[in-house]
Amino acid sequence: MGERGFAIKADATKTAWESDEFPLLCEGCLGENPYVRMMREAYGSACKICARPFTVFRWKPGKRARYKKTEVCQTCARMKNVCQTCVLDLQYHLPVQVRDAFLAKEGDGGDGHGAVNVPASDANREWFSQQHLRMLEQEGAVSVYGKATGAGSSALLRLARREPYYKRNRAHLCSFYARGECTRGDECPYLHEMPRDKDDPLAKQNIKDRYYGKNDPVAAKMLGGGPKKSQRDGHHESKPRKAAAALEGAGKPKPPRLLPGAKPPLPAGPPPTRASKAEEESKS
């Protein structure tokens, strides 16, 4: 007898499912423990991008961290050169929208290496993934993102995070602590901090938006397009972001450092008038 069950797929379709031995992760998601132990489940979940079953890995990055697992399959992760869990760039550790903004500008400049636009529809995405897998088998290149060597890549290197950011692996907030009812104390596996503002755009993040590089609040904040807390409260004070200044290629020169005990120079006054010029000439 054959397989039994509800909605069992044919063997020809199962051959396209992924069965990997190790995930494609960044150093920040792996954690600071070099002896991390992983649980592997073949076809344990569907990819959040292409909805195909793939091998799921689950692990705990640290002692006070939460359990993490892979969210997207390796095919989708390789097409955008991102981590399977945090969906950030593996080379620069930046959001996809920030990276693609710099690489798109570099591609317009004539270097030929721009951003890769993955189709959103099912049929076009399947065709694109097949072409990408064929390119991997023939050329051996992971993606075109590693080939960028122009001004966009140098700007991304300046924005890239030098060390892994392990605070992303912290546990979720304790809802009982927010209500003042948690009695576990230090033994509570959740984080004892008050939740952030509901109107904060960083509290509303989506895996698909981060993967496709659209409407990502973290990228909008880095590029200088996201609303700040002062603007949400009614104040319209703005300060240029580092990523926005690097993207535009314009930066104001910093004033020279003052020696200890020295007074700052006075600002330039109004232009002299005719009367003031006549008084100076009469004194001289």
PDB file of C-alpha atoms in Angstrom, residues 27-250:
ATOM      1  CA  GLU A  27      26.883  34.785  13.595  1.00  0.00           C
ATOM      2  CA  GLY A  28      24.435  36.865  15.615  1.00  0.00           C
ATOM      3  CA  CYS A  29      21.660  34.278  15.355  1.00  0.00           C
ATOM      4  CA  LEU A  30      24.010  31.410  16.214  1.00  0.00           C
ATOM      5  CA  GLY A  31      24.888  33.075  19.520  1.00  0.00           C
ATOM      6  CA  GLU A  32      28.086  33.359  21.498  1.00  0.00           C
ATOM      7  CA  ASN A  33      28.136  29.699  22.584  1.00  0.00           C
ATOM      8  CA  PRO A  34      30.459  27.754  20.220  1.00  0.00           C
ATOM      9  CA  TYR A  35      28.976  24.417  21.382  1.00  0.00           C
ATOM     10  CA  VAL A  36      25.386  25.148  20.424  1.00  0.00           C
ATOM     11  CA  ARG A  37      23.162  22.108  19.931  1.00  0.00           C
ATOM     12  CA  MET A  38      20.526  22.084  17.199  1.00  0.00           C
ATOM     13  CA  MET A  39      17.364  20.105  16.645  1.00  0.00           C
ATOM     14  CA  ARG A  40      16.697  19.140  13.035  1.00  0.00           C
ATOM     15  CA  GLU A  41      13.256  18.319  11.654  1.00  0.00           C
ATOM     16  CA  ALA A  42      12.943  17.300   8.011  1.00  0.00           C
ATOM     17  CA  TYR A  43      10.100  19.137   6.256  1.00  0.00           C
ATOM     18  CA  GLY A  44       9.028  20.541   9.602  1.00  0.00           C
ATOM     19  CA  SER A  45       7.487  23.774   8.350  1.00  0.00           C
ATOM     20  CA  ALA A  46       6.632  25.784   5.257  1.00  0.00           C
ATOM     21  CA  CYS A  47       8.816  28.629   4.077  1.00  0.00           C
ATOM     22  CA  LYS A  48       7.402  32.066   4.885  1.00  0.00           C
ATOM     23  CA  ILE A  49       8.250  33.253   1.353  1.00  0.00           C
ATOM     24  CA  CYS A  50       7.611  30.397  -1.100  1.00  0.00           C
ATOM     25  CA  ALA A  51       5.383  28.216   1.160  1.00  0.00           C
ATOM     26  CA  ARG A  52       7.369  25.043   0.302  1.00  0.00           C
ATOM     27  CA  PRO A  53       8.287  22.548   3.068  1.00  0.00           C
ATOM     28  CA  PHE A  54      11.910  22.686   4.156  1.00  0.00           C
ATOM     29  CA  THR A  55      14.169  21.322   6.893  1.00  0.00           C
ATOM     30  CA  VAL A  56      13.699  23.321  10.099  1.00  0.00           C
ATOM     31  CA  PHE A  57      16.506  23.848  12.622  1.00  0.00           C
ATOM     32  CA  ARG A  58      15.833  24.937  16.209  1.00  0.00           C
ATOM     33  CA  TRP A  59      18.404  25.943  18.837  1.00  0.00           C
ATOM     34  CA  LYS A  60      19.032  28.136  21.857  1.00  0.00           C
ATOM     35  CA  PRO A  61      21.746  30.766  21.221  1.00  0.00           C
ATOM     36  CA  GLY A  62      22.573  31.400  24.885  1.00  0.00           C
ATOM     37  CA  LYS A  63      21.645  30.797  28.485  1.00  0.00           C
ATOM     38  CA  ARG A  64      19.281  33.766  28.777  1.00  0.00           C
ATOM     39  CA  ALA A  65      18.217  33.714  25.128  1.00  0.00           C
ATOM     40  CA  ARG A  66      15.035  32.378  23.586  1.00  0.00           C
ATOM     41  CA  TYR A  67      14.745  29.428  21.256  1.00  0.00           C
ATOM     42  CA  LYS A  68      15.165  30.399  17.610  1.00  0.00           C
ATOM     43  CA  LYS A  69      14.397  28.538  14.395  1.00  0.00           C
ATOM     44  CA  THR A  70      14.802  28.973  10.667  1.00  0.00           C
ATOM     45  CA  GLU A  71      11.949  30.872   9.011  1.00  0.00           C
ATOM     46  CA  VAL A  72      12.758  30.735   5.278  1.00  0.00           C
ATOM     47  CA  CYS A  73      14.206  27.973   3.099  1.00  0.00           C
ATOM     48  CA  GLN A  74      17.778  28.029   1.842  1.00  0.00           C
ATOM     49  CA  THR A  75      16.718  28.626  -1.760  1.00  0.00           C
ATOM     50  CA  CYS A  76      14.976  31.888  -0.862  1.00  0.00           C
ATOM     51  CA  ALA A  77      17.797  32.829   1.511  1.00  0.00           C
ATOM     52  CA  ARG A  78      20.468  32.327  -1.165  1.00  0.00           C
ATOM     53  CA  MET A  79      18.544  34.360  -3.730  1.00  0.00           C
ATOM     54  CA  LYS A  80      18.762  37.399  -1.457  1.00  0.00           C
ATOM     55  CA  ASN A  81      21.939  36.369   0.435  1.00  0.00           C
ATOM     56  CA  VAL A  82      20.193  36.682   3.812  1.00  0.00           C
ATOM     57  CA  CYS A  83      20.076  34.725   7.057  1.00  0.00           C
ATOM     58  CA  GLN A  84      17.354  32.093   7.339  1.00  0.00           C
ATOM     59  CA  THR A  85      16.231  33.421  10.728  1.00  0.00           C
ATOM     60  CA  CYS A  86      16.684  37.200  10.990  1.00  0.00           C
ATOM     61  CA  VAL A  87      16.495  37.783   7.181  1.00  0.00           C
ATOM     62  CA  LEU A  88      19.395  40.264   7.335  1.00  0.00           C
ATOM     63  CA  ASP A  89      22.236  40.414   4.835  1.00  0.00           C
ATOM     64  CA  LEU A  90      24.951  37.842   5.562  1.00  0.00           C
ATOM     65  CA  GLN A  91      27.818  40.070   4.449  1.00  0.00           C
ATOM     66  CA  TYR A  92      26.915  43.489   5.864  1.00  0.00           C
ATOM     67  CA  HIS A  93      24.315  42.495   8.526  1.00  0.00           C
ATOM     68  CA  LEU A  94      21.973  45.209   7.232  1.00  0.00           C
ATOM     69  CA  PRO A  95      18.305  45.116   6.180  1.00  0.00           C
ATOM     70  CA  VAL A  96      17.626  44.138   2.580  1.00  0.00           C
ATOM     71  CA  GLN A  97      16.032  47.496   1.792  1.00  0.00           C
ATOM     72  CA  VAL A  98      19.139  49.407   2.907  1.00  0.00           C
ATOM     73  CA  ARG A  99      21.502  47.115   1.009  1.00  0.00           C
ATOM     74  CA  ASP A 100      19.421  47.154  -2.184  1.00  0.00           C
ATOM     75  CA  ALA A 101      19.144  50.952  -2.063  1.00  0.00           C
ATOM     76  CA  PHE A 102      22.937  51.297  -2.214  1.00  0.00           C
ATOM     77  CA  LEU A 103      23.402  48.522  -4.781  1.00  0.00           C
ATOM     78  CA  ALA A 104      20.639  49.907  -6.999  1.00  0.00           C
ATOM     79  CA  LYS A 105      22.403  53.265  -7.032  1.00  0.00           C
ATOM     80  CA  GLU A 106      25.654  51.489  -7.874  1.00  0.00           C
ATOM     81  CA  GLY A 107      23.938  49.603 -10.722  1.00  0.00           C
ATOM     82  CA  ASP A 108      22.559  52.848 -12.150  1.00  0.00           C
ATOM     83  CA  GLY A 109      26.070  54.230 -12.154  1.00  0.00           C
ATOM     84  CA  GLY A 110      27.181  51.671 -14.718  1.00  0.00           C
ATOM     85  CA  ASP A 111      28.966  49.065 -12.601  1.00  0.00           C
ATOM     86  CA  GLY A 112      26.486  46.397 -13.687  1.00  0.00           C
ATOM     87  CA  HIS A 113      25.905  44.852 -10.256  1.00  0.00           C
ATOM     88  CA  GLY A 114      22.600  46.065  -8.906  1.00  0.00           C
ATOM     89  CA  ALA A 115      20.018  44.609  -6.565  1.00  0.00           C
ATOM     90  CA  VAL A 116      18.219  41.335  -7.326  1.00  0.00           C
ATOM     91  CA  ASN A 117      14.434  41.689  -7.494  1.00  0.00           C
ATOM     92  CA  VAL A 118      12.792  38.390  -6.540  1.00  0.00           C
ATOM     93  CA  PRO A 119       9.281  38.021  -8.044  1.00  0.00           C
ATOM     94  CA  ALA A 120       6.376  37.961  -5.608  1.00  0.00           C
ATOM     95  CA  SER A 121       4.010  35.738  -7.628  1.00  0.00           C
ATOM     96  CA  ASP A 122       4.220  31.950  -7.239  1.00  0.00           C
ATOM     97  CA  ALA A 123       4.866  31.051 -10.888  1.00  0.00           C
ATOM     98  CA  ASN A 124       7.511  33.718 -11.487  1.00  0.00           C
ATOM     99  CA  ARG A 125       9.211  32.957  -8.183  1.00  0.00           C
ATOM    100  CA  GLU A 126       9.420  29.231  -9.047  1.00  0.00           C
ATOM    101  CA  TRP A 127      10.976  30.035 -12.425  1.00  0.00           C
ATOM    102  CA  PHE A 128      13.396  32.490 -10.813  1.00  0.00           C
ATOM    103  CA  SER A 129      14.451  29.933  -8.183  1.00  0.00           C
ATOM    104  CA  GLN A 130      15.083  27.289 -10.863  1.00  0.00           C
ATOM    105  CA  GLN A 131      17.276  29.701 -12.807  1.00  0.00           C
ATOM    106  CA  HIS A 132      19.129  30.601  -9.627  1.00  0.00           C
ATOM    107  CA  LEU A 133      19.736  26.941  -8.715  1.00  0.00           C
ATOM    108  CA  ARG A 134      21.019  26.303 -12.228  1.00  0.00           C
ATOM    109  CA  MET A 135      23.407  29.229 -11.855  1.00  0.00           C
ATOM    110  CA  LEU A 136      24.654  27.774  -8.563  1.00  0.00           C
ATOM    111  CA  GLU A 137      25.347  24.400 -10.161  1.00  0.00           C
ATOM    112  CA  GLN A 138      27.119  25.802 -13.218  1.00  0.00           C
ATOM    113  CA  GLU A 139      28.976  28.879 -11.938  1.00  0.00           C
ATOM    114  CA  GLY A 140      29.215  28.048  -8.229  1.00  0.00           C
ATOM    115  CA  ALA A 141      28.334  31.608  -7.192  1.00  0.00           C
ATOM    116  CA  VAL A 142      25.940  32.119  -4.317  1.00  0.00           C
ATOM    117  CA  SER A 143      24.485  35.373  -5.671  1.00  0.00           C
ATOM    118  CA  VAL A 144      25.468  38.567  -7.419  1.00  0.00           C
ATOM    119  CA  TYR A 145      25.621  40.470  -4.130  1.00  0.00           C
ATOM    120  CA  GLY A 146      29.172  39.360  -3.440  1.00  0.00           C
ATOM    121  CA  LYS A 147      30.407  40.779  -6.764  1.00  0.00           C
ATOM    122  CA  ALA A 148      29.706  44.455  -6.015  1.00  0.00           C
ATOM    123  CA  THR A 149      32.939  46.423  -5.700  1.00  0.00           C
ATOM    124  CA  GLY A 150      31.906  50.015  -6.413  1.00  0.00           C
ATOM    125  CA  ALA A 151      31.009  53.016  -4.293  1.00  0.00           C
ATOM    126  CA  GLY A 152      27.839  51.325  -3.029  1.00  0.00           C
ATOM    127  CA  SER A 153      29.754  48.434  -1.479  1.00  0.00           C
ATOM    128  CA  SER A 154      32.255  50.792   0.172  1.00  0.00           C
ATOM    129  CA  ALA A 155      29.382  52.762   1.697  1.00  0.00           C
ATOM    130  CA  LEU A 156      27.829  49.516   2.932  1.00  0.00           C
ATOM    131  CA  LEU A 157      31.119  48.549   4.552  1.00  0.00           C
ATOM    132  CA  ARG A 158      31.064  51.794   6.514  1.00  0.00           C
ATOM    133  CA  LEU A 159      27.524  51.062   7.716  1.00  0.00           C
ATOM    134  CA  ALA A 160      28.095  47.359   8.388  1.00  0.00           C
ATOM    135  CA  ARG A 161      28.066  46.089  11.950  1.00  0.00           C
ATOM    136  CA  ARG A 162      31.571  45.102  13.019  1.00  0.00           C
ATOM    137  CA  GLU A 163      30.568  42.670  15.762  1.00  0.00           C
ATOM    138  CA  PRO A 164      27.539  40.369  16.130  1.00  0.00           C
ATOM    139  CA  TYR A 165      24.562  41.854  17.954  1.00  0.00           C
ATOM    140  CA  TYR A 166      23.462  39.224  20.485  1.00  0.00           C
ATOM    141  CA  LYS A 167      20.698  41.331  22.028  1.00  0.00           C
ATOM    142  CA  ARG A 168      18.407  40.222  19.205  1.00  0.00           C
ATOM    143  CA  ASN A 169      18.374  36.784  20.837  1.00  0.00           C
ATOM    144  CA  ARG A 170      16.878  37.994  24.097  1.00  0.00           C
ATOM    145  CA  ALA A 171      13.692  36.438  25.400  1.00  0.00           C
ATOM    146  CA  HIS A 172      10.284  37.934  24.708  1.00  0.00           C
ATOM    147  CA  LEU A 173       8.676  40.351  27.154  1.00  0.00           C
ATOM    148  CA  CYS A 174       6.844  38.912  30.141  1.00  0.00           C
ATOM    149  CA  SER A 175       3.160  39.862  29.959  1.00  0.00           C
ATOM    150  CA  PHE A 176       2.647  39.058  33.653  1.00  0.00           C
ATOM    151  CA  TYR A 177       5.461  41.466  34.592  1.00  0.00           C
ATOM    152  CA  ALA A 178       3.781  44.230  32.576  1.00  0.00           C
ATOM    153  CA  ARG A 179       0.616  43.662  34.629  1.00  0.00           C
ATOM    154  CA  GLY A 180       2.603  43.423  37.869  1.00  0.00           C
ATOM    155  CA  GLU A 181       1.624  39.787  38.477  1.00  0.00           C
ATOM    156  CA  CYS A 182       4.839  37.834  37.753  1.00  0.00           C
ATOM    157  CA  THR A 183       5.998  35.870  40.825  1.00  0.00           C
ATOM    158  CA  ARG A 184       8.935  33.979  39.271  1.00  0.00           C
ATOM    159  CA  GLY A 185      11.565  36.647  39.780  1.00  0.00           C
ATOM    160  CA  ASP A 186      14.980  35.738  38.361  1.00  0.00           C
ATOM    161  CA  GLU A 187      13.730  32.264  37.409  1.00  0.00           C
ATOM    162  CA  CYS A 188      11.320  33.694  34.828  1.00  0.00           C
ATOM    163  CA  PRO A 189      12.475  32.737  31.303  1.00  0.00           C
ATOM    164  CA  TYR A 190      10.939  35.918  29.854  1.00  0.00           C
ATOM    165  CA  LEU A 191      12.307  39.438  29.876  1.00  0.00           C
ATOM    166  CA  HIS A 192      11.210  41.716  32.713  1.00  0.00           C
ATOM    167  CA  GLU A 193      10.852  45.007  30.845  1.00  0.00           C
ATOM    168  CA  MET A 194       7.901  47.198  30.055  1.00  0.00           C
ATOM    169  CA  PRO A 195       6.591  46.958  26.474  1.00  0.00           C
ATOM    170  CA  ARG A 196       7.366  49.764  24.062  1.00  0.00           C
ATOM    171  CA  ASP A 197       4.852  52.192  22.654  1.00  0.00           C
ATOM    172  CA  LYS A 198       2.164  50.629  20.446  1.00  0.00           C
ATOM    173  CA  ASP A 199       2.546  53.454  17.935  1.00  0.00           C
ATOM    174  CA  ASP A 200       6.248  52.679  17.488  1.00  0.00           C
ATOM    175  CA  PRO A 201       6.722  51.423  13.894  1.00  0.00           C
ATOM    176  CA  LEU A 202       9.565  49.138  15.022  1.00  0.00           C
ATOM    177  CA  ALA A 203       7.011  47.040  16.921  1.00  0.00           C
ATOM    178  CA  LYS A 204       5.308  46.065  13.643  1.00  0.00           C
ATOM    179  CA  GLN A 205       7.745  44.051  11.532  1.00  0.00           C
ATOM    180  CA  ASN A 206       7.017  41.456   8.877  1.00  0.00           C
ATOM    181  CA  ILE A 207       9.272  38.768   7.401  1.00  0.00           C
ATOM    182  CA  LYS A 208       7.971  39.263   3.852  1.00  0.00           C
ATOM    183  CA  ASP A 209       8.430  43.039   4.001  1.00  0.00           C
ATOM    184  CA  ARG A 210      11.994  42.597   5.227  1.00  0.00           C
ATOM    185  CA  TYR A 211      12.779  39.958   2.600  1.00  0.00           C
ATOM    186  CA  TYR A 212      11.433  41.940  -0.360  1.00  0.00           C
ATOM    187  CA  GLY A 213      12.816  45.223   1.006  1.00  0.00           C
ATOM    188  CA  LYS A 214       9.502  47.077   1.130  1.00  0.00           C
ATOM    189  CA  ASN A 215       7.921  48.952   4.054  1.00  0.00           C
ATOM    190  CA  ASP A 216      10.628  47.797   6.472  1.00  0.00           C
ATOM    191  CA  PRO A 217      10.536  50.106   9.541  1.00  0.00           C
ATOM    192  CA  VAL A 218      14.131  49.284  10.526  1.00  0.00           C
ATOM    193  CA  ALA A 219      15.413  50.179   7.062  1.00  0.00           C
ATOM    194  CA  ALA A 220      13.270  53.319   6.974  1.00  0.00           C
ATOM    195  CA  LYS A 221      14.805  54.417  10.258  1.00  0.00           C
ATOM    196  CA  MET A 222      18.342  53.847   8.960  1.00  0.00           C
ATOM    197  CA  LEU A 223      17.632  55.675   5.712  1.00  0.00           C
ATOM    198  CA  GLY A 224      16.099  58.625   7.564  1.00  0.00           C
ATOM    199  CA  GLY A 225      12.541  58.140   6.312  1.00  0.00           C
ATOM    200  CA  GLY A 226      10.942  56.753   9.458  1.00  0.00           C
ATOM    201  CA  PRO A 227       9.047  58.936  11.948  1.00  0.00           C
ATOM    202  CA  LYS A 228      10.872  59.634  15.152  1.00  0.00           C
ATOM    203  CA  LYS A 229       9.510  59.747  18.624  1.00  0.00           C
ATOM    204  CA  SER A 230       9.642  63.549  18.723  1.00  0.00           C
ATOM    205  CA  GLN A 231       7.627  63.731  15.497  1.00  0.00           C
ATOM    206  CA  ARG A 232       5.011  61.323  16.824  1.00  0.00           C
ATOM    207  CA  ASP A 233       4.660  63.468  19.942  1.00  0.00           C
ATOM    208  CA  GLY A 234       4.051  66.626  17.886  1.00  0.00           C
ATOM    209  CA  HIS A 235       7.612  67.966  17.575  1.00  0.00           C
ATOM    210  CA  HIS A 236       9.007  68.175  14.060  1.00  0.00           C
ATOM    211  CA  GLU A 237      12.698  68.229  14.813  1.00  0.00           C
ATOM    212  CA  SER A 238      14.714  66.138  12.395  1.00  0.00           C
ATOM    213  CA  LYS A 239      18.343  65.066  12.267  1.00  0.00           C
ATOM    214  CA  PRO A 240      19.995  63.454   9.217  1.00  0.00           C
ATOM    215  CA  ARG A 241      20.740  59.747   9.508  1.00  0.00           C
ATOM    216  CA  LYS A 242      24.135  58.239   8.784  1.00  0.00           C
ATOM    217  CA  ALA A 243      22.746  55.947   6.098  1.00  0.00           C
ATOM    218  CA  ALA A 244      20.873  58.774   4.391  1.00  0.00           C
ATOM    219  CA  ALA A 245      23.957  60.988   4.388  1.00  0.00           C
ATOM    220  CA  ALA A 246      26.087  58.193   2.969  1.00  0.00           C
ATOM    221  CA  LEU A 247      23.482  57.393   0.322  1.00  0.00           C
ATOM    222  CA  GLU A 248      23.298  60.993  -0.850  1.00  0.00           C
ATOM    223  CA  GLY A 249      27.072  61.344  -0.708  1.00  0.00           C
ATOM    224  CA  ALA A 250      26.840  64.665   1.083  1.00  0.00           C
TER     225      ALA A 250
END
